[in-house]
PDB file of C-alpha atoms in Angstrom:
ATOM      1  CA  UNK Q   1      25.916  35.758 -42.188  1.00 83.00           C
ATOM      2  CA  UNK Q   2      26.174  36.891 -38.540  1.00 91.00           C
ATOM      3  CA  UNK Q   3      25.294  36.437 -34.862  1.00 95.00           C
ATOM      4  CA  UNK Q   4      23.007  39.325 -33.477  1.00 95.00           C
ATOM      5  CA  UNK Q   5      22.488  39.816 -30.227  1.00 95.00           C
ATOM      6  CA  UNK Q   6      20.174  42.177 -28.003  1.00 95.00           C
ATOM      7  CA  UNK Q   7      20.580  42.351 -24.411  1.00 95.00           C
ATOM      8  CA  UNK Q   8      18.254  44.497 -22.393  1.00 92.00           C
ATOM      9  CA  UNK Q   9      18.259  45.519 -18.924  1.00 89.00           C
ATOM     10  CA  UNK Q  10      14.710  44.950 -17.250  1.00 82.00           C
ATOM     11  CA  UNK Q  11      12.333  47.588 -16.660  1.00 71.00           C
ATOM     12  CA  UNK Q  12      13.441  48.837 -13.244  1.00 67.00           C
ATOM     13  CA  UNK Q  13      17.244  47.985 -13.838  1.00 67.00           C
ATOM     14  CA  UNK Q  14      19.373  50.965 -13.239  1.00 81.00           C
ATOM     15  CA  UNK Q  15      22.655  49.840 -13.656  1.00 88.00           C
ATOM     16  CA  UNK Q  16      25.591  51.291 -16.376  1.00 90.00           C
ATOM     17  CA  UNK Q  17      27.270  48.471 -18.015  1.00 91.00           C
ATOM     18  CA  UNK Q  18      31.165  49.040 -17.204  1.00 93.00           C
ATOM     19  CA  UNK Q  19      33.597  48.185 -20.054  1.00 94.00           C
ATOM     20  CA  UNK Q  20      35.384  45.907 -17.950  1.00 94.00           C
ATOM     21  CA  UNK Q  21      32.484  43.705 -17.850  1.00 94.00           C
ATOM     22  CA  UNK Q  22      32.269  43.646 -21.686  1.00 94.00           C
ATOM     23  CA  UNK Q  23      35.631  42.953 -22.270  1.00 96.00           C
ATOM     24  CA  UNK Q  24      36.532  40.562 -19.462  1.00 93.00           C
ATOM     25  CA  UNK Q  25      40.189  39.652 -19.304  1.00 92.00           C
ATOM     26  CA  UNK Q  26      41.102  38.879 -22.559  1.00 91.00           C
ATOM     27  CA  UNK Q  27      39.415  41.437 -25.208  1.00 96.00           C
ATOM     28  CA  UNK Q  28      40.787  44.738 -26.687  1.00 96.00           C
ATOM     29  CA  UNK Q  29      38.857  47.187 -28.717  1.00 96.00           C
ATOM     30  CA  UNK Q  30      38.954  49.859 -31.622  1.00 95.00           C
ATOM     31  CA  UNK Q  31      37.036  51.735 -33.972  1.00 94.00           C
ATOM     32  CA  UNK Q  32      37.123  51.361 -37.522  1.00 88.00           C
ATOM     33  CA  UNK Q  33      38.133  54.462 -39.554  1.00 83.00           C
ATOM     34  CA  UNK Q  34      38.798  54.114 -43.350  1.00 78.00           C
ATOM     35  CA  UNK Q  35      38.603  50.393 -43.337  1.00 82.00           C
ATOM     36  CA  UNK Q  36      41.328  50.056 -40.397  1.00 87.00           C
ATOM     37  CA  UNK Q  37      41.024  49.575 -36.636  1.00 92.00           C
ATOM     38  CA  UNK Q  38      42.494  52.477 -34.498  1.00 92.00           C
ATOM     39  CA  UNK Q  39      43.215  50.251 -31.471  1.00 93.00           C
ATOM     40  CA  UNK Q  40      42.339  51.798 -28.322  1.00 91.00           C
ATOM     41  CA  UNK Q  41      39.805  54.252 -29.769  1.00 90.00           C
ATOM     42  CA  UNK Q  42      35.918  54.158 -29.644  1.00 90.00           C
ATOM     43  CA  UNK Q  43      33.290  55.826 -31.602  1.00 89.00           C
ATOM     44  CA  UNK Q  44      30.476  57.588 -29.702  1.00 88.00           C
ATOM     45  CA  UNK Q  45      28.475  54.663 -29.452  1.00 91.00           C
ATOM     46  CA  UNK Q  46      30.116  51.729 -30.791  1.00 93.00           C
ATOM     47  CA  UNK Q  47      33.529  49.716 -30.962  1.00 96.00           C
ATOM     48  CA  UNK Q  48      34.997  46.162 -32.300  1.00 96.00           C
ATOM     49  CA  UNK Q  49      36.112  43.956 -29.680  1.00 97.00           C
ATOM     50  CA  UNK Q  50      38.978  41.481 -30.443  1.00 96.00           C
ATOM     51  CA  UNK Q  51      41.273  38.769 -28.930  1.00 96.00           C
ATOM     52  CA  UNK Q  52      44.798  40.243 -29.585  1.00 96.00           C
ATOM     53  CA  UNK Q  53      46.329  36.374 -29.055  1.00 94.00           C
ATOM     54  CA  UNK Q  54      44.038  35.069 -31.862  1.00 95.00           C
ATOM     55  CA  UNK Q  55      42.877  37.628 -33.971  1.00 95.00           C
ATOM     56  CA  UNK Q  56      39.588  36.768 -35.825  1.00 94.00           C
ATOM     57  CA  UNK Q  57      36.960  39.002 -37.599  1.00 94.00           C
ATOM     58  CA  UNK Q  58      36.050  41.150 -34.097  1.00 95.00           C
ATOM     59  CA  UNK Q  59      32.445  41.463 -33.056  1.00 96.00           C
ATOM     60  CA  UNK Q  60      30.767  44.959 -32.987  1.00 95.00           C
ATOM     61  CA  UNK Q  61      29.316  46.369 -29.834  1.00 96.00           C
ATOM     62  CA  UNK Q  62      26.890  48.996 -29.588  1.00 95.00           C
ATOM     63  CA  UNK Q  63      27.364  50.715 -26.296  1.00 92.00           C
ATOM     64  CA  UNK Q  64      28.229  54.057 -24.403  1.00 90.00           C
ATOM     65  CA  UNK Q  65      29.303  54.505 -20.881  1.00 88.00           C
ATOM     66  CA  UNK Q  66      25.852  55.786 -19.892  1.00 87.00           C
ATOM     67  CA  UNK Q  67      23.909  53.128 -21.460  1.00 85.00           C
ATOM     68  CA  UNK Q  68      21.189  51.648 -19.401  1.00 86.00           C
ATOM     69  CA  UNK Q  69      18.854  50.011 -21.460  1.00 89.00           C
ATOM     70  CA  UNK Q  70      20.211  48.201 -24.212  1.00 92.00           C
ATOM     71  CA  UNK Q  71      23.411  46.636 -25.793  1.00 94.00           C
ATOM     72  CA  UNK Q  72      23.539  45.429 -29.388  1.00 96.00           C
ATOM     73  CA  UNK Q  73      26.468  42.737 -30.440  1.00 96.00           C
ATOM     74  CA  UNK Q  74      27.068  41.338 -34.033  1.00 96.00           C
ATOM     75  CA  UNK Q  75      29.750  38.582 -34.549  1.00 97.00           C
ATOM     76  CA  UNK Q  76      30.180  37.860 -38.586  1.00 95.00           C
ATOM     77  CA  UNK Q  77      30.191  34.566 -39.500  1.00 94.00           C
ATOM     78  CA  UNK Q  78      32.353  32.228 -40.462  1.00 94.00           C
ATOM     79  CA  UNK Q  79      34.219  33.136 -37.348  1.00 94.00           C
ATOM     80  CA  UNK Q  80      36.877  31.016 -35.309  1.00 95.00           C
ATOM     81  CA  UNK Q  81      36.327  28.819 -32.342  1.00 94.00           C
ATOM     82  CA  UNK Q  82      38.467  31.020 -30.118  1.00 94.00           C
ATOM     83  CA  UNK Q  83      36.184  34.156 -31.014  1.00 95.00           C
ATOM     84  CA  UNK Q  84      33.051  32.463 -30.722  1.00 95.00           C
ATOM     85  CA  UNK Q  85      34.090  31.362 -27.411  1.00 96.00           C
ATOM     86  CA  UNK Q  86      34.860  34.680 -26.378  1.00 96.00           C
ATOM     87  CA  UNK Q  87      31.835  36.249 -27.924  1.00 96.00           C
ATOM     88  CA  UNK Q  88      29.905  33.707 -25.940  1.00 96.00           C
ATOM     89  CA  UNK Q  89      31.320  34.566 -22.706  1.00 96.00           C
ATOM     90  CA  UNK Q  90      30.899  38.362 -22.951  1.00 96.00           C
ATOM     91  CA  UNK Q  91      27.194  37.865 -23.636  1.00 95.00           C
ATOM     92  CA  UNK Q  92      27.027  35.858 -20.606  1.00 96.00           C
ATOM     93  CA  UNK Q  93      28.998  38.419 -18.445  1.00 95.00           C
ATOM     94  CA  UNK Q  94      26.523  41.329 -19.644  1.00 94.00           C
ATOM     95  CA  UNK Q  95      23.542  39.319 -19.454  1.00 94.00           C
ATOM     96  CA  UNK Q  96      24.372  38.371 -15.746  1.00 93.00           C
ATOM     97  CA  UNK Q  97      25.310  41.779 -14.768  1.00 92.00           C
ATOM     98  CA  UNK Q  98      22.416  43.373 -15.643  1.00 90.00           C
ATOM     99  CA  UNK Q  99      20.026  40.239 -15.177  1.00 88.00           C
ATOM    100  CA  UNK Q 100      18.977  41.091 -18.621  1.00 90.00           C
ATOM    101  CA  UNK Q 101      16.758  39.930 -21.246  1.00 92.00           C
ATOM    102  CA  UNK Q 102      18.578  38.158 -23.927  1.00 92.00           C
ATOM    103  CA  UNK Q 103      17.560  38.220 -27.824  1.00 92.00           C
ATOM    104  CA  UNK Q 104      19.381  36.167 -30.356  1.00 92.00           C
ATOM    105  CA  UNK Q 105      18.705  36.662 -34.196  1.00 91.00           C
ATOM    106  CA  UNK Q 106      15.370  38.312 -33.312  1.00 89.00           C
ATOM    107  CA  UNK Q 107      14.194  35.454 -30.635  1.00 91.00           C
ATOM    108  CA  UNK Q 108      14.051  35.682 -27.005  1.00 93.00           C
ATOM    109  CA  UNK Q 109      16.134  33.025 -25.374  1.00 91.00           C
ATOM    110  CA  UNK Q 110      17.146  32.449 -21.928  1.00 93.00           C
ATOM    111  CA  UNK Q 111      20.953  32.620 -21.289  1.00 94.00           C
ATOM    112  CA  UNK Q 112      21.477  29.008 -20.178  1.00 94.00           C
ATOM    113  CA  UNK Q 113      19.805  27.557 -23.640  1.00 93.00           C
ATOM    114  CA  UNK Q 114      22.032  30.285 -25.359  1.00 92.00           C
ATOM    115  CA  UNK Q 115      25.261  28.857 -23.678  1.00 95.00           C
ATOM    116  CA  UNK Q 116      24.176  25.222 -24.204  1.00 95.00           C
ATOM    117  CA  UNK Q 117      24.163  25.621 -27.806  1.00 93.00           C
ATOM    118  CA  UNK Q 118      27.412  26.403 -28.301  1.00 95.00           C
ATOM    119  CA  UNK Q 119      29.518  23.265 -29.282  1.00 94.00           C
ATOM    120  CA  UNK Q 120      26.358  23.050 -32.038  1.00 94.00           C
ATOM    121  CA  UNK Q 121      27.403  26.585 -33.072  1.00 93.00           C
ATOM    122  CA  UNK Q 122      31.199  25.503 -33.365  1.00 94.00           C
ATOM    123  CA  UNK Q 123      30.224  22.693 -35.414  1.00 94.00           C
ATOM    124  CA  UNK Q 124      28.098  25.122 -37.777  1.00 93.00           C
ATOM    125  CA  UNK Q 125      31.096  27.492 -37.968  1.00 93.00           C
ATOM    126  CA  UNK Q 126      33.309  24.680 -39.101  1.00 93.00           C
ATOM    127  CA  UNK Q 127      30.951  23.703 -41.539  1.00 91.00           C
ATOM    128  CA  UNK Q 128      30.515  27.323 -42.698  1.00 92.00           C
ATOM    129  CA  UNK Q 129      34.283  27.631 -43.199  1.00 90.00           C
ATOM    130  CA  UNK Q 130      34.351  24.649 -45.606  1.00 89.00           C
ATOM    131  CA  UNK Q 131      31.328  25.648 -47.476  1.00 84.00           C
ATOM    132  CA  UNK Q 132      30.399  29.226 -47.188  1.00 82.00           C
ATOM    133  CA  UNK Q 133      33.385  30.753 -49.248  1.00 79.00           C
ATOM    134  CA  UNK Q 134      33.355  28.439 -52.104  1.00 78.00           C
ATOM    135  CA  UNK Q 135      29.631  29.100 -52.462  1.00 77.00           C
ATOM    136  CA  UNK Q 136      30.408  32.780 -52.376  1.00 71.00           C
ATOM    137  CA  UNK Q 137      33.100  32.753 -55.016  1.00 70.00           C
ATOM    138  CA  UNK Q 138      30.831  30.970 -57.686  1.00 71.00           C
ATOM    139  CA  UNK Q 139      30.305  34.180 -59.256  1.00 67.00           C
ATOM    140  CA  UNK Q 140      33.381  36.203 -58.533  1.00 70.00           C
ATOM    141  CA  UNK Q 141      37.275  35.670 -58.289  1.00 82.00           C
ATOM    142  CA  UNK Q 142      37.594  36.802 -54.851  1.00 83.00           C
ATOM    143  CA  UNK Q 143      35.624  37.615 -51.819  1.00 85.00           C
ATOM    144  CA  UNK Q 144      36.251  40.511 -49.310  1.00 88.00           C
ATOM    145  CA  UNK Q 145      35.638  40.055 -45.661  1.00 89.00           C
ATOM    146  CA  UNK Q 146      35.542  41.963 -42.865  1.00 92.00           C
ATOM    147  CA  UNK Q 147      38.074  41.389 -39.878  1.00 95.00           C
ATOM    148  CA  UNK Q 148      39.027  42.755 -36.785  1.00 95.00           C
ATOM    149  CA  UNK Q 149      42.050  44.804 -37.952  1.00 95.00           C
ATOM    150  CA  UNK Q 150      40.875  45.320 -41.706  1.00 93.00           C
ATOM    151  CA  UNK Q 151      39.208  43.655 -44.664  1.00 93.00           C
ATOM    152  CA  UNK Q 152      40.969  40.741 -46.153  1.00 95.00           C
ATOM    153  CA  UNK Q 153      40.471  39.084 -49.685  1.00 92.00           C
ATOM    154  CA  UNK Q 154      39.685  35.172 -50.177  1.00 91.00           C
ATOM    155  CA  UNK Q 155      40.476  33.491 -53.379  1.00 90.00           C
ATOM    156  CA  UNK Q 156      40.442  30.055 -54.888  1.00 89.00           C
ATOM    157  CA  UNK Q 157      43.689  29.021 -53.049  1.00 90.00           C
ATOM    158  CA  UNK Q 158      42.364  30.095 -49.798  1.00 90.00           C
ATOM    159  CA  UNK Q 159      39.086  28.324 -50.099  1.00 90.00           C
ATOM    160  CA  UNK Q 160      40.926  25.158 -50.855  1.00 89.00           C
ATOM    161  CA  UNK Q 161      42.910  25.229 -47.912  1.00 90.00           C
ATOM    162  CA  UNK Q 162      40.154  26.204 -45.565  1.00 90.00           C
ATOM    163  CA  UNK Q 163      38.323  23.526 -46.852  1.00 88.00           C
ATOM    164  CA  UNK Q 164      40.836  20.960 -46.470  1.00 89.00           C
ATOM    165  CA  UNK Q 165      41.613  22.268 -43.021  1.00 92.00           C
ATOM    166  CA  UNK Q 166      39.327  24.443 -41.495  1.00 91.00           C
ATOM    167  CA  UNK Q 167      41.940  25.448 -38.549  1.00 91.00           C
ATOM    168  CA  UNK Q 168      43.979  27.103 -41.129  1.00 93.00           C
ATOM    169  CA  UNK Q 169      41.488  29.946 -41.360  1.00 93.00           C
ATOM    170  CA  UNK Q 170      42.052  30.810 -37.717  1.00 94.00           C
ATOM    171  CA  UNK Q 171      45.856  30.612 -38.675  1.00 95.00           C
ATOM    172  CA  UNK Q 172      45.587  32.884 -41.462  1.00 95.00           C
ATOM    173  CA  UNK Q 173      43.381  35.449 -40.208  1.00 96.00           C
ATOM    174  CA  UNK Q 174      45.660  35.863 -37.348  1.00 97.00           C
ATOM    175  CA  UNK Q 175      48.987  35.924 -39.516  1.00 96.00           C
ATOM    176  CA  UNK Q 176      47.269  38.656 -41.658  1.00 96.00           C
ATOM    177  CA  UNK Q 177      46.481  40.828 -38.816  1.00 95.00           C
ATOM    178  CA  UNK Q 178      49.353  40.860 -36.944  1.00 95.00           C
ATOM    179  CA  UNK Q 179      51.613  41.949 -39.909  1.00 94.00           C
ATOM    180  CA  UNK Q 180      53.701  45.063 -39.024  1.00 91.00           C
ATOM    181  CA  UNK Q 181      52.915  47.220 -41.861  1.00 92.00           C
ATOM    182  CA  UNK Q 182      50.917  49.906 -42.976  1.00 91.00           C
ATOM    183  CA  UNK Q 183      47.417  48.893 -44.564  1.00 92.00           C
ATOM    184  CA  UNK Q 184      47.081  51.351 -47.440  1.00 91.00           C
ATOM    185  CA  UNK Q 185      43.360  52.698 -47.683  1.00 89.00           C
ATOM    186  CA  UNK Q 186      42.547  55.386 -50.664  1.00 89.00           C
ATOM    187  CA  UNK Q 187      41.402  59.075 -49.709  1.00 89.00           C
ATOM    188  CA  UNK Q 188      38.872  60.391 -52.123  1.00 88.00           C
ATOM    189  CA  UNK Q 189      38.683  63.780 -53.296  1.00 85.00           C
ATOM    190  CA  UNK Q 190      36.251  65.766 -55.514  1.00 85.00           C
ATOM    191  CA  UNK Q 191      37.969  67.369 -58.717  1.00 82.00           C
ATOM    192  CA  UNK Q 192      36.701  69.132 -61.707  1.00 80.00           C
ATOM    193  CA  UNK Q 193      36.465  65.698 -63.692  1.00 80.00           C
ATOM    194  CA  UNK Q 194      34.845  63.957 -60.728  1.00 82.00           C
ATOM    195  CA  UNK Q 195      35.953  61.749 -57.843  1.00 86.00           C
ATOM    196  CA  UNK Q 196      39.544  60.851 -57.577  1.00 88.00           C
ATOM    197  CA  UNK Q 197      41.473  58.585 -55.181  1.00 91.00           C
ATOM    198  CA  UNK Q 198      45.034  58.705 -53.618  1.00 92.00           C
ATOM    199  CA  UNK Q 199      47.061  56.645 -51.586  1.00 92.00           C
ATOM    200  CA  UNK Q 200      49.921  57.943 -49.424  1.00 93.00           C
ATOM    201  CA  UNK Q 201      53.164  56.102 -49.195  1.00 92.00           C
ATOM    202  CA  UNK Q 202      56.357  57.267 -47.135  1.00 92.00           C
ATOM    203  CA  UNK Q 203      59.825  55.755 -46.948  1.00 90.00           C
ATOM    204  CA  UNK Q 204      61.028  53.061 -44.760  1.00 91.00           C
ATOM    205  CA  UNK Q 205      57.484  51.585 -44.091  1.00 91.00           C
ATOM    206  CA  UNK Q 206      56.230  48.117 -45.241  1.00 95.00           C
ATOM    207  CA  UNK Q 207      53.002  48.510 -46.883  1.00 94.00           C
ATOM    208  CA  UNK Q 208      49.768  46.112 -47.815  1.00 95.00           C
ATOM    209  CA  UNK Q 209      48.808  47.464 -51.163  1.00 95.00           C
ATOM    210  CA  UNK Q 210      46.169  46.125 -53.594  1.00 95.00           C
ATOM    211  CA  UNK Q 211      46.962  44.949 -56.780  1.00 93.00           C
ATOM    212  CA  UNK Q 212      44.129  46.481 -58.451  1.00 91.00           C
ATOM    213  CA  UNK Q 213      42.283  49.875 -56.534  1.00 90.00           C
ATOM    214  CA  UNK Q 214      38.640  49.234 -55.619  1.00 85.00           C
ATOM    215  CA  UNK Q 215      36.244  51.568 -54.225  1.00 82.00           C
ATOM    216  CA  UNK Q 216      35.723  49.895 -50.330  1.00 77.00           C
ATOM    217  CA  UNK Q 217      32.358  48.126 -50.210  1.00 72.00           C
ATOM    218  CA  UNK Q 218      29.658  50.227 -48.917  1.00 72.00           C
ATOM    219  CA  UNK Q 219      31.189  53.772 -49.865  1.00 77.00           C
ATOM    220  CA  UNK Q 220      28.966  56.214 -51.043  1.00 80.00           C
ATOM    221  CA  UNK Q 221      29.094  59.418 -53.170  1.00 78.00           C
ATOM    222  CA  UNK Q 222      28.033  62.088 -50.440  1.00 76.00           C
ATOM    223  CA  UNK Q 223      26.632  64.327 -53.215  1.00 77.00           C
ATOM    224  CA  UNK Q 224      24.180  61.843 -54.652  1.00 81.00           C
ATOM    225  CA  UNK Q 225      24.071  59.093 -51.981  1.00 80.00           C
ATOM    226  CA  UNK Q 226      24.727  56.484 -54.713  1.00 81.00           C
ATOM    227  CA  UNK Q 227      27.592  53.857 -54.572  1.00 85.00           C
ATOM    228  CA  UNK Q 228      30.826  55.838 -54.890  1.00 83.00           C
ATOM    229  CA  UNK Q 229      32.518  55.464 -58.154  1.00 84.00           C
ATOM    230  CA  UNK Q 230      36.077  56.220 -59.166  1.00 86.00           C
ATOM    231  CA  UNK Q 231      38.337  55.549 -62.131  1.00 87.00           C
ATOM    232  CA  UNK Q 232      41.142  58.115 -61.184  1.00 89.00           C
ATOM    233  CA  UNK Q 233      43.778  56.302 -59.057  1.00 94.00           C
ATOM    234  CA  UNK Q 234      47.104  57.754 -57.946  1.00 95.00           C
ATOM    235  CA  UNK Q 235      49.497  57.580 -55.238  1.00 94.00           C
ATOM    236  CA  UNK Q 236      51.516  60.538 -53.520  1.00 94.00           C
ATOM    237  CA  UNK Q 237      54.993  59.735 -52.319  1.00 93.00           C
ATOM    238  CA  UNK Q 238      56.203  61.324 -49.201  1.00 91.00           C
ATOM    239  CA  UNK Q 239      59.737  61.414 -47.465  1.00 92.00           C
ATOM    240  CA  UNK Q 240      59.469  61.062 -43.775  1.00 88.00           C
ATOM    241  CA  UNK Q 241      60.062  64.306 -42.292  1.00 85.00           C
ATOM    242  CA  UNK Q 242      59.523  66.430 -45.323  1.00 86.00           C
ATOM    243  CA  UNK Q 243      56.353  68.641 -45.327  1.00 84.00           C
ATOM    244  CA  UNK Q 244      56.090  68.919 -49.178  1.00 88.00           C
ATOM    245  CA  UNK Q 245      55.508  65.584 -50.778  1.00 89.00           C
ATOM    246  CA  UNK Q 246      58.219  64.305 -53.423  1.00 89.00           C
ATOM    247  CA  UNK Q 247      55.752  63.646 -55.904  1.00 91.00           C
ATOM    248  CA  UNK Q 248      52.353  62.094 -57.213  1.00 92.00           C
ATOM    249  CA  UNK Q 249      51.764  59.406 -59.997  1.00 93.00           C
ATOM    250  CA  UNK Q 250      49.273  57.133 -61.448  1.00 94.00           C
ATOM    251  CA  UNK Q 251      48.818  54.044 -59.459  1.00 95.00           C
ATOM    252  CA  UNK Q 252      49.327  51.744 -62.285  1.00 94.00           C
ATOM    253  CA  UNK Q 253      52.798  53.433 -62.914  1.00 93.00           C
ATOM    254  CA  UNK Q 254      53.730  53.147 -59.244  1.00 93.00           C
ATOM    255  CA  UNK Q 255      53.256  49.548 -59.269  1.00 94.00           C
ATOM    256  CA  UNK Q 256      55.360  48.968 -62.564  1.00 93.00           C
ATOM    257  CA  UNK Q 257      58.144  50.803 -60.698  1.00 92.00           C
ATOM    258  CA  UNK Q 258      58.090  48.251 -57.617  1.00 92.00           C
ATOM    259  CA  UNK Q 259      61.067  45.486 -57.960  1.00 91.00           C
ATOM    260  CA  UNK Q 260      59.612  42.179 -57.767  1.00 93.00           C
ATOM    261  CA  UNK Q 261      62.015  41.012 -54.466  1.00 93.00           C
ATOM    262  CA  UNK Q 262      60.245  43.711 -52.694  1.00 94.00           C
ATOM    263  CA  UNK Q 263      56.818  42.002 -53.157  1.00 94.00           C
ATOM    264  CA  UNK Q 264      55.155  38.875 -51.763  1.00 95.00           C
ATOM    265  CA  UNK Q 265      51.366  37.866 -51.667  1.00 95.00           C
ATOM    266  CA  UNK Q 266      49.311  39.168 -48.831  1.00 96.00           C
ATOM    267  CA  UNK Q 267      45.782  37.987 -49.613  1.00 94.00           C
ATOM    268  CA  UNK Q 268      43.937  37.143 -52.774  1.00 91.00           C
ATOM    269  CA  UNK Q 269      43.839  41.165 -53.854  1.00 92.00           C
ATOM    270  CA  UNK Q 270      46.907  42.539 -51.991  1.00 95.00           C
ATOM    271  CA  UNK Q 271      50.520  42.167 -51.791  1.00 96.00           C
ATOM    272  CA  UNK Q 272      53.098  43.003 -49.040  1.00 97.00           C
ATOM    273  CA  UNK Q 273      55.830  45.429 -49.965  1.00 95.00           C
ATOM    274  CA  UNK Q 274      58.867  45.643 -48.187  1.00 95.00           C
ATOM    275  CA  UNK Q 275      59.930  49.415 -47.074  1.00 94.00           C
ATOM    276  CA  UNK Q 276      61.307  51.538 -49.640  1.00 90.00           C
ATOM    277  CA  UNK Q 277      64.398  53.630 -48.596  1.00 92.00           C
ATOM    278  CA  UNK Q 278      64.130  57.179 -49.232  1.00 92.00           C
ATOM    279  CA  UNK Q 279      66.668  56.630 -51.891  1.00 91.00           C
ATOM    280  CA  UNK Q 280      64.277  54.235 -53.620  1.00 91.00           C
ATOM    281  CA  UNK Q 281      61.451  56.768 -53.407  1.00 90.00           C
ATOM    282  CA  UNK Q 282      63.457  59.329 -54.938  1.00 91.00           C
ATOM    283  CA  UNK Q 283      64.644  57.108 -57.907  1.00 91.00           C
ATOM    284  CA  UNK Q 284      60.750  56.141 -58.479  1.00 88.00           C
ATOM    285  CA  UNK Q 285      59.819  59.974 -58.676  1.00 84.00           C
ATOM    286  CA  UNK Q 286      62.228  60.381 -61.618  1.00 81.00           C
TER     287      UNK Q 286
END
């Protein structure tokens, strides 16, 4: 569920769209790589915009500095009221700068009419926060949603709190994405026995880690084009400053070695692990 926008410059328009117009005064940007946003970086023709003061789900912008024809934006829903406001303002800035044609979810619309529907969209978004996640969880235990910085997982506990207080969704999104920690993402390799995945962890670094590793949504096997499958999960421990890894072990074995006092719940599928010292890592390796 998302709001899809296409902004087309009129036939004889010849202006580029400055990045400053897209971002306005509040938005920052980054590029998604391996399920994590690299802040301040941009892909060749796309980036993710977000408000650092209230980090939500972000919205994608298909654009490059030479673009003169059209810009495509997509805001995943449900989002937050703050992010909706920033999204609507960005659409207005770009449309007015180009004196452009505006298409929303496949339908041509005047900018004034689009902006007039903001309050109704906020109400719809609030209703979606209360109802959408619960409906999506009917056949599963958790639901992963893409957000500005990294994916987050929602379970029954979160769904209940969102339904009781939709504003908590905004707070939850922001709190989970300003955590100063390494968001662990697997690296996939092809071995003699098929695909295997490895996480990499160094000492003195808090980390967000999965309780049960899974292949990221949408990942495909480059040799077949089919959804990627992996049953071999491990972790490589590295001492900061040393070129040779300390050791490699099965991920399940690593989880058993982490003291409970080092772990706190992060979201429905992950936990936050306090930084491990060099001594602790060396003990793990024994």
